[in-house]
mmCIF file of C-alpha atoms and ligand atoms in Angstrom:
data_model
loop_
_atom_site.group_PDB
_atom_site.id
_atom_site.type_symbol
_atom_site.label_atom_id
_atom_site.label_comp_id
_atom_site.label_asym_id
_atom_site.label_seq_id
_atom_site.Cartn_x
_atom_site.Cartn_y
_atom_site.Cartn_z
ATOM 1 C CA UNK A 1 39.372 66.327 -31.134
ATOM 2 C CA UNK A 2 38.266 67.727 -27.495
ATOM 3 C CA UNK A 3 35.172 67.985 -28.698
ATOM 4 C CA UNK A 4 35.213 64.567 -29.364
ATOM 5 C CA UNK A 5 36.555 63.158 -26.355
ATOM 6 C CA UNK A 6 33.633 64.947 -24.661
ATOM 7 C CA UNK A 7 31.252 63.063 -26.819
ATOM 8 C CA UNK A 8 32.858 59.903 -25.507
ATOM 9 C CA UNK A 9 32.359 60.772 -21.676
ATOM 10 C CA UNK A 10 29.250 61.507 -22.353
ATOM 11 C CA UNK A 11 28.114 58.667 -24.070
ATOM 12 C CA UNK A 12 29.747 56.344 -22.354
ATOM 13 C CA UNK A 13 28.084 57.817 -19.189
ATOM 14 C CA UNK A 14 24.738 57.703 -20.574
ATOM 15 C CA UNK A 15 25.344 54.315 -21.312
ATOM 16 C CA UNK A 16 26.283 53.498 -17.839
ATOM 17 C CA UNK A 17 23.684 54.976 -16.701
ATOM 18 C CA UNK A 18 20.909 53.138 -18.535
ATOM 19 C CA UNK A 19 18.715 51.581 -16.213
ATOM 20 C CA UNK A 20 16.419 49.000 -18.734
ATOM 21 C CA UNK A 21 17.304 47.777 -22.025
ATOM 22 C CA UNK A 22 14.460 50.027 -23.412
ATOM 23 C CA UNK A 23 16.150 53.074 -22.501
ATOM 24 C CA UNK A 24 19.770 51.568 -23.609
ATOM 25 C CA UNK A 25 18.129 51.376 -27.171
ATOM 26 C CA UNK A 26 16.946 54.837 -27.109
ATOM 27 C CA UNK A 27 20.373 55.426 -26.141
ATOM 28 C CA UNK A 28 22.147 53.722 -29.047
ATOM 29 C CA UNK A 29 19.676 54.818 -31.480
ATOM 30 C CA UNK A 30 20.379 58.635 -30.509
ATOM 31 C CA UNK A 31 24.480 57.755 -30.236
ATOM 32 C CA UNK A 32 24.913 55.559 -33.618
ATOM 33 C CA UNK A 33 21.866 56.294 -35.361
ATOM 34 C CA UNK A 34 21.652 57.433 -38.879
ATOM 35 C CA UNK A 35 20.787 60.930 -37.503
ATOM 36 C CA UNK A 36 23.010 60.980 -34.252
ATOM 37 C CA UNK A 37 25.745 63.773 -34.173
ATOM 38 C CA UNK A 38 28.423 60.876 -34.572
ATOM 39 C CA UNK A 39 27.415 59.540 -38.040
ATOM 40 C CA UNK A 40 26.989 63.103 -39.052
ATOM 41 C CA UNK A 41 30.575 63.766 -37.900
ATOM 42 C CA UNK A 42 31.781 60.743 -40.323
ATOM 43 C CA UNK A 43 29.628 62.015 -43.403
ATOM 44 C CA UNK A 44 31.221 65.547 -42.829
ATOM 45 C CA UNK A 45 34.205 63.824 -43.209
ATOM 46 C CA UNK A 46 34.151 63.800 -46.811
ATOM 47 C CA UNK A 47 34.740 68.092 -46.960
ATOM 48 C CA UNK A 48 37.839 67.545 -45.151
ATOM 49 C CA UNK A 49 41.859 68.181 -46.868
ATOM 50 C CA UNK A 50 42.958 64.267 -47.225
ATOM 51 C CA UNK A 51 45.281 64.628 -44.113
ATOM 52 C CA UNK A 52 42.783 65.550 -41.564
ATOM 53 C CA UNK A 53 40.115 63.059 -43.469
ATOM 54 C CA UNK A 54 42.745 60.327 -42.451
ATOM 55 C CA UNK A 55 43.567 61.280 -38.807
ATOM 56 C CA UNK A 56 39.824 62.306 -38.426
ATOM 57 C CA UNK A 57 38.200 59.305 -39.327
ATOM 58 C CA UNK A 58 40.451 56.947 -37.112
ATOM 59 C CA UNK A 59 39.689 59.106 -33.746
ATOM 60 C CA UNK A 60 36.101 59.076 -34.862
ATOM 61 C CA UNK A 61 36.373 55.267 -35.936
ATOM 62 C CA UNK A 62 38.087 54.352 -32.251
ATOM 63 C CA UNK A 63 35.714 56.777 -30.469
ATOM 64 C CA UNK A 64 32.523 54.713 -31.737
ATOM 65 C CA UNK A 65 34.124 51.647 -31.347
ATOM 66 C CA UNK A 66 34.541 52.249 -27.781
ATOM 67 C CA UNK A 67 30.922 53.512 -27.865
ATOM 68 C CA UNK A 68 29.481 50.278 -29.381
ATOM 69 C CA UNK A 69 31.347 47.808 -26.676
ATOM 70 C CA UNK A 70 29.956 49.952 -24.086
ATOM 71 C CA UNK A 71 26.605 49.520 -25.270
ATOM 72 C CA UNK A 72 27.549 45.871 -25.879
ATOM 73 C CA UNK A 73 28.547 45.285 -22.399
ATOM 74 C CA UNK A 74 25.736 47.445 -20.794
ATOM 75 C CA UNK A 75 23.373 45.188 -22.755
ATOM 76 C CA UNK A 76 24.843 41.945 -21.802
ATOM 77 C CA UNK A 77 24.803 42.805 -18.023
ATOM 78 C CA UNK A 78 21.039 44.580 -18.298
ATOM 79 C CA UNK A 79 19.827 41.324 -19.431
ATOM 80 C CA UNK A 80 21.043 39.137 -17.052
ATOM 81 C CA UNK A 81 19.424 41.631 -14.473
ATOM 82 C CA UNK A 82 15.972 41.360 -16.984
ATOM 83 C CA UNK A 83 16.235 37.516 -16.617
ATOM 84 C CA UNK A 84 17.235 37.364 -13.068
ATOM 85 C CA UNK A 85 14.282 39.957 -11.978
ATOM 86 C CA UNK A 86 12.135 37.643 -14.017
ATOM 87 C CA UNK A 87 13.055 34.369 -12.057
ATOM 88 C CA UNK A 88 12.818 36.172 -9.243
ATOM 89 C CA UNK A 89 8.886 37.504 -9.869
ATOM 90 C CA UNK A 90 8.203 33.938 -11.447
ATOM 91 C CA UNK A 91 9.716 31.640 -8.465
ATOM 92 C CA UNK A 92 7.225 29.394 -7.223
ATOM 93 C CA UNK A 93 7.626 27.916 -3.300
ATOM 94 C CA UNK A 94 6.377 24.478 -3.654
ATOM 95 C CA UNK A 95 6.922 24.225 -0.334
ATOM 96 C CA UNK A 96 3.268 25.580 -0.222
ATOM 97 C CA UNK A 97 0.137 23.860 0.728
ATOM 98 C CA UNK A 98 -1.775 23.204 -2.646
ATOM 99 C CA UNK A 99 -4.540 26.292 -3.024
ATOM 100 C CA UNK A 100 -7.506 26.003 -2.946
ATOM 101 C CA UNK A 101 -7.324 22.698 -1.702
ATOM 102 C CA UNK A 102 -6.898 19.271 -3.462
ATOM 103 C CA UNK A 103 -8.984 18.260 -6.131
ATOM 104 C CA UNK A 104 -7.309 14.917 -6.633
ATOM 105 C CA UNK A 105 -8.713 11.825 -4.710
ATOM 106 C CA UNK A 106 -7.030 8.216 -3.965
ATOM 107 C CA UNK A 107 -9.342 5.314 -5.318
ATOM 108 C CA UNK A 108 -10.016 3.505 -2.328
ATOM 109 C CA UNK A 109 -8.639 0.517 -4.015
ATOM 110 C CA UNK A 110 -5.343 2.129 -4.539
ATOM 111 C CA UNK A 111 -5.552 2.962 -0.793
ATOM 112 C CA UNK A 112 -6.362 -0.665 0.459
ATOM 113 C CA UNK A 113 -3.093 -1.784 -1.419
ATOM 114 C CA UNK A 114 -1.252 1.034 -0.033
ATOM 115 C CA UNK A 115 -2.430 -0.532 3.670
ATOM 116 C CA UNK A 116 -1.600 -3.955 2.867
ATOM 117 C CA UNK A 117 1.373 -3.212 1.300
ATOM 118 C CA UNK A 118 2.155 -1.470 4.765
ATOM 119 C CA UNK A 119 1.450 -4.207 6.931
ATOM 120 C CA UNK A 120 2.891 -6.898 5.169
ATOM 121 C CA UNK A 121 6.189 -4.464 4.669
ATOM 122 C CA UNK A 122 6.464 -4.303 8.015
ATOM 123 C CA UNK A 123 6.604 -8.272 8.400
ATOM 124 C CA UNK A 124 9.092 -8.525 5.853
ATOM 125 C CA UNK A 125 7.615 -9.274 2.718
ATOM 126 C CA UNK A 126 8.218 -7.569 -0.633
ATOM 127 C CA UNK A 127 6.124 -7.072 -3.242
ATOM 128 C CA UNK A 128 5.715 -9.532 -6.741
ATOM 129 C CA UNK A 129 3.978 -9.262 -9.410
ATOM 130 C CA UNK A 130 2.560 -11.243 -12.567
ATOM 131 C CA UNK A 131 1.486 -10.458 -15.773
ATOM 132 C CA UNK A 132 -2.757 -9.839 -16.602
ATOM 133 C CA UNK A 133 -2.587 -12.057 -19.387
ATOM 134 C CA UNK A 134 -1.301 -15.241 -18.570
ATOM 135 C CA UNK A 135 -0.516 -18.705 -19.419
ATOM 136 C CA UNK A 136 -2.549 -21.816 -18.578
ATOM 137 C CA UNK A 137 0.593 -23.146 -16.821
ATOM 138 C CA UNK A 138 1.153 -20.642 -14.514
ATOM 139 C CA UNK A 139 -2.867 -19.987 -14.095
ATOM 140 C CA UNK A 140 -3.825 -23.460 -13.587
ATOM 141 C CA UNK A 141 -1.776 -26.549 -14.323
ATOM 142 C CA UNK A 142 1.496 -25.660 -11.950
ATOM 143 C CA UNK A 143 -1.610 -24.552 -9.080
ATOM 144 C CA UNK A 144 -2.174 -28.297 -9.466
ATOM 145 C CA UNK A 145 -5.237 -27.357 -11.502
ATOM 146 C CA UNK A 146 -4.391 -29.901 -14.839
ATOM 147 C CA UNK A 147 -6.790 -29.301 -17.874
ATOM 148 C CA UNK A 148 -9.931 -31.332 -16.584
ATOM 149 C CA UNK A 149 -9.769 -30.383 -13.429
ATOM 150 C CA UNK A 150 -13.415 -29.479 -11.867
ATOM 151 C CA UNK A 151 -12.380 -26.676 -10.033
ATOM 152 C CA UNK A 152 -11.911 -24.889 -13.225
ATOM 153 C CA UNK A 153 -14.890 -24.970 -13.655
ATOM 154 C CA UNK A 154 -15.328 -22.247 -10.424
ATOM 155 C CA UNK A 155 -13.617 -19.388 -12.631
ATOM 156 C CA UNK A 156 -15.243 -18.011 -15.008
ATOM 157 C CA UNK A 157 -12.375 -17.875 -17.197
ATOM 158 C CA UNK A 158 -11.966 -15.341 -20.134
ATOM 159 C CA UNK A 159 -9.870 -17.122 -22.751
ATOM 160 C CA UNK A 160 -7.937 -15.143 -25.369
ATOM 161 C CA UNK A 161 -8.257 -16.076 -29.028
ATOM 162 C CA UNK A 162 -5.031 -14.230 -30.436
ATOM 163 C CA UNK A 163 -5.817 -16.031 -33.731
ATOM 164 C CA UNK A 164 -9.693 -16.313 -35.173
ATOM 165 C CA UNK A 165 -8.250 -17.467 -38.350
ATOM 166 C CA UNK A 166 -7.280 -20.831 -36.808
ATOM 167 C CA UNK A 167 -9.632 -23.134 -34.646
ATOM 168 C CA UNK A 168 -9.858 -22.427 -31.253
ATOM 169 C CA UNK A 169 -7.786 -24.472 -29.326
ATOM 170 C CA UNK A 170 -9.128 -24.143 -25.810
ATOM 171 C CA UNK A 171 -5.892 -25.967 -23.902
ATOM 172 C CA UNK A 172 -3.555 -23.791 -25.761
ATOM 173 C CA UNK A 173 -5.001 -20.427 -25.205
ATOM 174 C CA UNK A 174 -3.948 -18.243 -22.979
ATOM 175 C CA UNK A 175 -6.329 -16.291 -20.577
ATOM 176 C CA UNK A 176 -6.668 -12.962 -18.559
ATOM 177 C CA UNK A 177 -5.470 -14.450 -15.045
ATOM 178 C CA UNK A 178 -8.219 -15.619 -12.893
ATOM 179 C CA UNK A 179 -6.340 -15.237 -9.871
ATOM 180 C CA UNK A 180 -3.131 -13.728 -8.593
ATOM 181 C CA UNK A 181 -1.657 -17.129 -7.560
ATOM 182 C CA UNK A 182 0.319 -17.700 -10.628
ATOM 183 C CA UNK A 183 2.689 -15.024 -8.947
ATOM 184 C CA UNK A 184 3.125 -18.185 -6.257
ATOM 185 C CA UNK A 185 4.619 -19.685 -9.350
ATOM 186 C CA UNK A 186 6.474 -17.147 -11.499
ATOM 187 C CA UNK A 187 8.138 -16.047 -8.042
ATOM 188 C CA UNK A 188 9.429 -19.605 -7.359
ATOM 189 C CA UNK A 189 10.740 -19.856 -10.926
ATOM 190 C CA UNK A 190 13.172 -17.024 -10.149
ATOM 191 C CA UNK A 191 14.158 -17.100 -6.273
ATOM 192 C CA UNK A 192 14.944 -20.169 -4.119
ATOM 193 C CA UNK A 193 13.923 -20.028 -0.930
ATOM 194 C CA UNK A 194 13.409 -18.619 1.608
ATOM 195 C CA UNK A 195 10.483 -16.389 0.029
ATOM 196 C CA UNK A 196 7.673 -14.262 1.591
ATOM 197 C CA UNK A 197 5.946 -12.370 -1.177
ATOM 198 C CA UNK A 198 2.596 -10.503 -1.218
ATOM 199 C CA UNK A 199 1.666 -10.002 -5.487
ATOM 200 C CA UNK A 200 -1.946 -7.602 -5.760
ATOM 201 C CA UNK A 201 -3.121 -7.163 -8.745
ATOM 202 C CA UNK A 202 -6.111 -7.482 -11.194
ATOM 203 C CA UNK A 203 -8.045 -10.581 -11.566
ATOM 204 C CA UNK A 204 -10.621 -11.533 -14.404
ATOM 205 C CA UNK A 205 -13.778 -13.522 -14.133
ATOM 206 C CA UNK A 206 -16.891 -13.892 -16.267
ATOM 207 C CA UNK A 207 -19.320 -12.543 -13.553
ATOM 208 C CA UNK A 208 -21.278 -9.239 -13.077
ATOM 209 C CA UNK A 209 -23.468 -8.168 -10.288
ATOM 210 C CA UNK A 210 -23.251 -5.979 -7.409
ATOM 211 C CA UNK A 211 -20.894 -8.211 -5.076
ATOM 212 C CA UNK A 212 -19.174 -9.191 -8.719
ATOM 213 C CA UNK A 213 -17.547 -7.097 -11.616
ATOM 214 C CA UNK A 214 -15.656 -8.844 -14.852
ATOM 215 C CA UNK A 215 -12.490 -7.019 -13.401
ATOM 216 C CA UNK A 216 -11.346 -7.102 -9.689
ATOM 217 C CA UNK A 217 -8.446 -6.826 -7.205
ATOM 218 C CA UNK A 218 -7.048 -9.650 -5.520
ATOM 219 C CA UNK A 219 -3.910 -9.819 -2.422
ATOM 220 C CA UNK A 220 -1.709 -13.570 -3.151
ATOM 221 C CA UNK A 221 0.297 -14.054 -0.378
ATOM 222 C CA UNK A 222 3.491 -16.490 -0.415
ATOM 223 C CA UNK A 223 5.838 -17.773 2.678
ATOM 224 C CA UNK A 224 8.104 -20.634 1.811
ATOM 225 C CA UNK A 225 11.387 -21.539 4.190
ATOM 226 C CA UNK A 226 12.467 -24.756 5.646
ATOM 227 C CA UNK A 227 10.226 -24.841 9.053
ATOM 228 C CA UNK A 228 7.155 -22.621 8.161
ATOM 229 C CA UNK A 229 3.607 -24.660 9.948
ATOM 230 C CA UNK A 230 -0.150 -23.622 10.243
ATOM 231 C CA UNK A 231 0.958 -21.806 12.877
ATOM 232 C CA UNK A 232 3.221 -19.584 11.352
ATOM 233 C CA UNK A 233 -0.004 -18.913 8.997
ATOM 234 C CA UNK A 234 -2.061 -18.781 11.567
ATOM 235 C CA UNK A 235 -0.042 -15.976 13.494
ATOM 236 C CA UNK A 236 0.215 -14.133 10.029
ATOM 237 C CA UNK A 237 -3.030 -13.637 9.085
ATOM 238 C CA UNK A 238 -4.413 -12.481 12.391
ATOM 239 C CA UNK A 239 -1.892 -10.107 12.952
ATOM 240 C CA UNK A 240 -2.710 -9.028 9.413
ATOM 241 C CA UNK A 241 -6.199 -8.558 9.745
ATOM 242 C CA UNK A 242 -6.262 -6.639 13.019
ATOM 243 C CA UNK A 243 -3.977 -4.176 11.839
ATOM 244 C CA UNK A 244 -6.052 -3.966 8.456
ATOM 245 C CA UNK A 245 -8.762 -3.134 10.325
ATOM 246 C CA UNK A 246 -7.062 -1.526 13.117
ATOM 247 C CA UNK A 247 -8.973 -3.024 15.794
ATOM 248 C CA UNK A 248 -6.793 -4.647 18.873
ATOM 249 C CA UNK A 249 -8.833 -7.005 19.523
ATOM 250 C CA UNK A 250 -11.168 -9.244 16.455
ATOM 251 C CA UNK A 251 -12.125 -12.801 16.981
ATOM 252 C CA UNK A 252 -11.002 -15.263 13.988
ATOM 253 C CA UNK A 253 -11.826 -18.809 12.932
ATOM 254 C CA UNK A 254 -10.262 -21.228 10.364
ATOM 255 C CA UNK A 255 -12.907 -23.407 8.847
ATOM 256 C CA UNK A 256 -11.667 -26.609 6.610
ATOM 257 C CA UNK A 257 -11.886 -25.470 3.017
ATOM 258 C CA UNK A 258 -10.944 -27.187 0.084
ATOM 259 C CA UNK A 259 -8.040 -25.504 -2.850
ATOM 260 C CA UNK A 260 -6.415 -27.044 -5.169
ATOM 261 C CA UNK A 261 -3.172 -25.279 -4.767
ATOM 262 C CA UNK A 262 -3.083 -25.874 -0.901
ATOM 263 C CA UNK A 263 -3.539 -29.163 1.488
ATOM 264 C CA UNK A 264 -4.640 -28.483 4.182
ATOM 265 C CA UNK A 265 -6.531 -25.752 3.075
ATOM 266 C CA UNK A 266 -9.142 -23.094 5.032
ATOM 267 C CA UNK A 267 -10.960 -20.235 4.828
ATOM 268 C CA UNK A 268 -10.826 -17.795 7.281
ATOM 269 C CA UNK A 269 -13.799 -15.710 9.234
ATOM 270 C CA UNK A 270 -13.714 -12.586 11.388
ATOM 271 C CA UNK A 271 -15.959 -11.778 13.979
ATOM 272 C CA UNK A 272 -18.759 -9.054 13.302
ATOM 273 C CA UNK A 273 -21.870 -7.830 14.330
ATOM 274 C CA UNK A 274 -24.659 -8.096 12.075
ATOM 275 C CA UNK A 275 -27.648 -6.086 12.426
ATOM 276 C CA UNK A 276 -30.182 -4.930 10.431
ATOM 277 C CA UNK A 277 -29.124 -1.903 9.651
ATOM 278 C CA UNK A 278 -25.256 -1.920 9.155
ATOM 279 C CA UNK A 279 -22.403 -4.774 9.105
ATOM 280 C CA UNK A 280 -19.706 -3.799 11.707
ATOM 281 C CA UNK A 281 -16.172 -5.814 12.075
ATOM 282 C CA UNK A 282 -14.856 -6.761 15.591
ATOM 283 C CA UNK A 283 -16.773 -9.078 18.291
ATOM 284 C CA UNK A 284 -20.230 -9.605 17.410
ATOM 285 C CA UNK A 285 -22.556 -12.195 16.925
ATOM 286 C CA UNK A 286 -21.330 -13.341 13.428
ATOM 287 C CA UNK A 287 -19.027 -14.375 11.208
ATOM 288 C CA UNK A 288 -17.503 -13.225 8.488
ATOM 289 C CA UNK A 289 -15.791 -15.111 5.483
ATOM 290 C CA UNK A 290 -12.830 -13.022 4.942
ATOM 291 C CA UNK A 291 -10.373 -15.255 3.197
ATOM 292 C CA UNK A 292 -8.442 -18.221 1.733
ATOM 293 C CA UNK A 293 -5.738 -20.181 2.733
ATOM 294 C CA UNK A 294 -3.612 -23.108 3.203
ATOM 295 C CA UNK A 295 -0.381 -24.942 3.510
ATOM 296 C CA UNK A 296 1.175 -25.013 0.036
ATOM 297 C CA UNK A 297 0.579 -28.215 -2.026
ATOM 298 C CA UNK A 298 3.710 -30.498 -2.654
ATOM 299 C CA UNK A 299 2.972 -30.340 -6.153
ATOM 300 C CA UNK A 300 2.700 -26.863 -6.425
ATOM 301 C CA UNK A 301 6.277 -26.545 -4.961
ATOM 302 C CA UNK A 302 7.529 -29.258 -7.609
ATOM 303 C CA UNK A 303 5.908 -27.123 -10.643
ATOM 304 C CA UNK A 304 7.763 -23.926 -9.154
ATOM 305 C CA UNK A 305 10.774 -25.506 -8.882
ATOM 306 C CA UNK A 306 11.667 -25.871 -4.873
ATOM 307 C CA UNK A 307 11.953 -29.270 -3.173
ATOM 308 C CA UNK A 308 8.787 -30.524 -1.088
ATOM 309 C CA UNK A 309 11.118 -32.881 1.046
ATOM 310 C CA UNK A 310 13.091 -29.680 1.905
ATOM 311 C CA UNK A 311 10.644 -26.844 2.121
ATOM 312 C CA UNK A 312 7.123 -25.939 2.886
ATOM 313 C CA UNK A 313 4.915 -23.166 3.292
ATOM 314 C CA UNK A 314 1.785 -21.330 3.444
ATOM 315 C CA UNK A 315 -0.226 -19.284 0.906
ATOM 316 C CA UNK A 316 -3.025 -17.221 1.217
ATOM 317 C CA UNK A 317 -5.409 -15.282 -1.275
ATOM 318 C CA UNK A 318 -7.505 -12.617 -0.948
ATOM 319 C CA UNK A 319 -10.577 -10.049 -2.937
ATOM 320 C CA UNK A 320 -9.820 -6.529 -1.907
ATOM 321 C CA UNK A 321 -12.629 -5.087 -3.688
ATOM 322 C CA UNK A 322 -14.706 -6.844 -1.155
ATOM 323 C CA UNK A 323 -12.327 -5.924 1.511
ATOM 324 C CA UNK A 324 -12.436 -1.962 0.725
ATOM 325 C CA UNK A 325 -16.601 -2.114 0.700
ATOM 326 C CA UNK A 326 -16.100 -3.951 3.897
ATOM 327 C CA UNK A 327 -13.509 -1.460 5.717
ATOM 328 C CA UNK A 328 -15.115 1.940 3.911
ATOM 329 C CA UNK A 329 -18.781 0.811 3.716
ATOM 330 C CA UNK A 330 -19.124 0.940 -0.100
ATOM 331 C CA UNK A 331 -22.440 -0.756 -1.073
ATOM 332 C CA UNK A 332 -22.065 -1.784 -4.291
ATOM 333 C CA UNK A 333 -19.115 -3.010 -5.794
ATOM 334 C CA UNK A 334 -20.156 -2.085 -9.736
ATOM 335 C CA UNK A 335 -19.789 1.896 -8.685
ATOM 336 C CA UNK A 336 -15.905 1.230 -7.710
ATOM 337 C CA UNK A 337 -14.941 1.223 -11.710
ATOM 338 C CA UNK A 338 -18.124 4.207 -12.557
ATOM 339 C CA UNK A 339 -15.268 6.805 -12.740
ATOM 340 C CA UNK A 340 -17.720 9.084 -10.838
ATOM 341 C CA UNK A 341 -16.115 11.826 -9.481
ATOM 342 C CA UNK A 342 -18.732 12.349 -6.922
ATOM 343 C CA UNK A 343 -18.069 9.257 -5.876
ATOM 344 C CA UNK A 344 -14.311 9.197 -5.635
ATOM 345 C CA UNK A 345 -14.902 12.598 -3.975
ATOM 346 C CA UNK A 346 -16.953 11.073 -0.885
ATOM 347 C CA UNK A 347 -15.168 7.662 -0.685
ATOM 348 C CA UNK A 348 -11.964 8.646 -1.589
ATOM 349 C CA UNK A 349 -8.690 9.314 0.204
ATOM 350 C CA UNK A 350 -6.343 12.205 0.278
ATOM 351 C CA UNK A 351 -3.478 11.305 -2.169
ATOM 352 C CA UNK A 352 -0.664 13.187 0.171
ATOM 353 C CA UNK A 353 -1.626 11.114 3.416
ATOM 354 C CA UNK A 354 0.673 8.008 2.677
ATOM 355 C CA UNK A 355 -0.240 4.895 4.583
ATOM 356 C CA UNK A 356 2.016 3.604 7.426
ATOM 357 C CA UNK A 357 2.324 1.486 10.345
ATOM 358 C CA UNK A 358 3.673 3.632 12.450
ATOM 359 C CA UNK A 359 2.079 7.033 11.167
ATOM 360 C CA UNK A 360 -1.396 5.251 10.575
ATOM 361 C CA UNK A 361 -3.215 3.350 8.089
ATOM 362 C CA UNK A 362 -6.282 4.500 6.700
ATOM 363 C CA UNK A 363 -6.246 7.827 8.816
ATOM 364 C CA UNK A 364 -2.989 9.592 9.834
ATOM 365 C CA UNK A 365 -4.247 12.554 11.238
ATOM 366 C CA UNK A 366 -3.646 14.780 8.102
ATOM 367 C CA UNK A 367 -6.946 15.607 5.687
ATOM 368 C CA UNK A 368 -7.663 11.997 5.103
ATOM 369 C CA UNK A 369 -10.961 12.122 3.610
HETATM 370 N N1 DAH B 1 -6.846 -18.188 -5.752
HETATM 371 C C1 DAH B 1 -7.986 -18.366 -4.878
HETATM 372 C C2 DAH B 1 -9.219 -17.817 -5.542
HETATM 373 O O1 DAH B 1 -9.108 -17.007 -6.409
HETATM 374 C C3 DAH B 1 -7.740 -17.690 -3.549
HETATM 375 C C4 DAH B 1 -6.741 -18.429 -2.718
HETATM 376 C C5 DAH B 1 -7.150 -19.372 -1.783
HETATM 377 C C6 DAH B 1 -5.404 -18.189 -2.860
HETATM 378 C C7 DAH B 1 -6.240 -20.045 -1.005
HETATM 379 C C8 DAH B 1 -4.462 -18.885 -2.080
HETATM 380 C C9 DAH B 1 -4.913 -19.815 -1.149
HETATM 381 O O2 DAH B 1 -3.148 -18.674 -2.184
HETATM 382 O O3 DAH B 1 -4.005 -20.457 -0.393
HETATM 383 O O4 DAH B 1 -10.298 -18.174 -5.160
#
């Protein structure tokens, strides 16, 4: 009986004193393994006088009992020190500037909505969008473009046949949106005014050379409230496009234009120099087309749903694609959708710098390019 009580302190201290679970299974294997001292204790039982037998095998019973829940115990709390240890060696502070450096680029596309989005933010405007693939209404016919109508015939337009089976019925069809002033429309349809909305987004057109790609990026913008005028546009735009370009000073014109979807309508021109080397915006001896815009029609109102006798407005609409080659210096507009990563390595942006107003556009003094 003493002799077993020893065995007990002494196991149970070995236990204790485990310090990994690999050593705490040598442990149990040598305490309550076939060949430890205790199971040879319990088969010895069998030479015993049935008395003894009986009192013998409960201490012995009780004894490894109270061995195996300290090696239970020891096991439990050895690994949750195994698991925390490995958390500990594992933990990751992402916190950390990226190593080497980052790979990653920002298309400058994505960046030149990122900028626009930042300007016009800061006037108030939010952001609306329409869907790619898009009814004639919305395209054309609530733009006070009916079926007919010969400025139609200036967009390429991609119409969808969802069903070759049938003949193609060219009024019914819908198309790929030619132009991101449907938003104008679908924005009208769900908000009254007053509404100041900028919608980017892709635009499709039947055209391919190196100022033209089948796929491109437009900028709609939308202000409709009781008392806007041309010179709420006006004051707009060139606020716009001086912090696009982040000059504080660029001359501007408005030349008579002609759009459907606007009366009056213009286009409007930025000052640049022109030499023959290199194309640089600010004051210069040229102009530069740069966009459209206009009051919005009184039928276009009507189609959207918002009284002409109550409210008016001004839209504007413009191709960013040619507005990132212009701001960046990007040649050819075909090598924007290349997926070259060469390419988006040289001319594109950091994807941490985010663009801001107040913290800077294109450049905000982090790794920007
Ligand atoms: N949707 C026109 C186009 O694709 C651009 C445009 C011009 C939009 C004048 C407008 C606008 O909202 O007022 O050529």
């Amino acid at each position: 009986m003493e002799n077993l009580e020893n065995l007990k302190t002494e196991a149970l201290n070995k236990i204790n004193a485990a310090a990994d679970l690999k050593s705490l299974e040598e442990i149990r294997v040598a305490l309550t393994g076939k060949k430890s001292y205790l199971t040879e204790l319990m088969k010895s039982l069998g030479s015993l006088p049935l008395e003894e037998k009986i009192a013998m095998g409960k201490s012995l019973n009780v004894v490894k009992n109270e061995i195996e829940s300290a090696l239970e115990q020891r096991k439990n709390i050895l690994e949750e020190q195994a698991l925390n240890d490995k958390l500990a060696a594992e933990k990751i502070d992402i916190t950390l500037p990226v190593r080497p450096e980052i790979q990653g680029r920002m298309h400058p596309i994505s960046k030149i909505f990122e900028e626009v989005m930042a300007i016009f933010g800061q006037m108030g405007f939010e952001v609306a969008e329409g869907p790619d693939i898009e009814d004639q209404f919305h395209n054309f016919n609530a733009l006070n473009m009916p079926p007919n109508h010969p400025a139609r015939q200036m967009q390429d337009t991609f119409y969808l046949n969802d069903d070759p089976s049938k003949p193609f019925d060219m009024d019914a069809a819908y198309v790929i949106r030619t132009q991101t002033s449907g938003v104008q429309i679908r924005t009208m349809e769900k908000q009254q005014p007053p509404i100041r909305i900028i919608a980017p987004g892709r635009t499709y057109r039947s055209d391919y050379d190196a100022t033209h790609t089948p796929m491109f990026h437009q900028l709609e913008g939308l202000v409709i409230d009781k008392n806007i005028t041309l010179a709420h546009l006006k004051g707009c735009l060139y606020d716009f496009v001086k912090a696009f370009f982040e000059l504080d000073e660029l001359p501007v014109r408005y030349r008579p234009s002609y759009f459907p979807f606007t009366e009056p309508s213009a286009e409007m021109d930025i000052g640049c120099l022109k030499t023959k080397t290199e194309l640089k915006v600010g004051a210069g001896n040229d102009w530069l087309e740069i966009l459209g815009c206009g009051m919005v029609h009184p039928n276009v109102l009507r189609a959207g749903g918002v009284d002409p006798d109550e409210y008016q407005g001004f839209a504007f609409g413009l191709g960013v694609d040619r507005l990132a080659m212009l701001k960046y210096g990007i040649p050819d507009l075909r090598t924007f959708f290349e997926s070259d990563v060469r390419w988006l390595k040289h001319y594109g942006f950091a994807p941490l710098d985010f663009s801001s107003m107040t913290g800077g556009l294109s450049d905000n003094g982090g790794s920007a390019r």
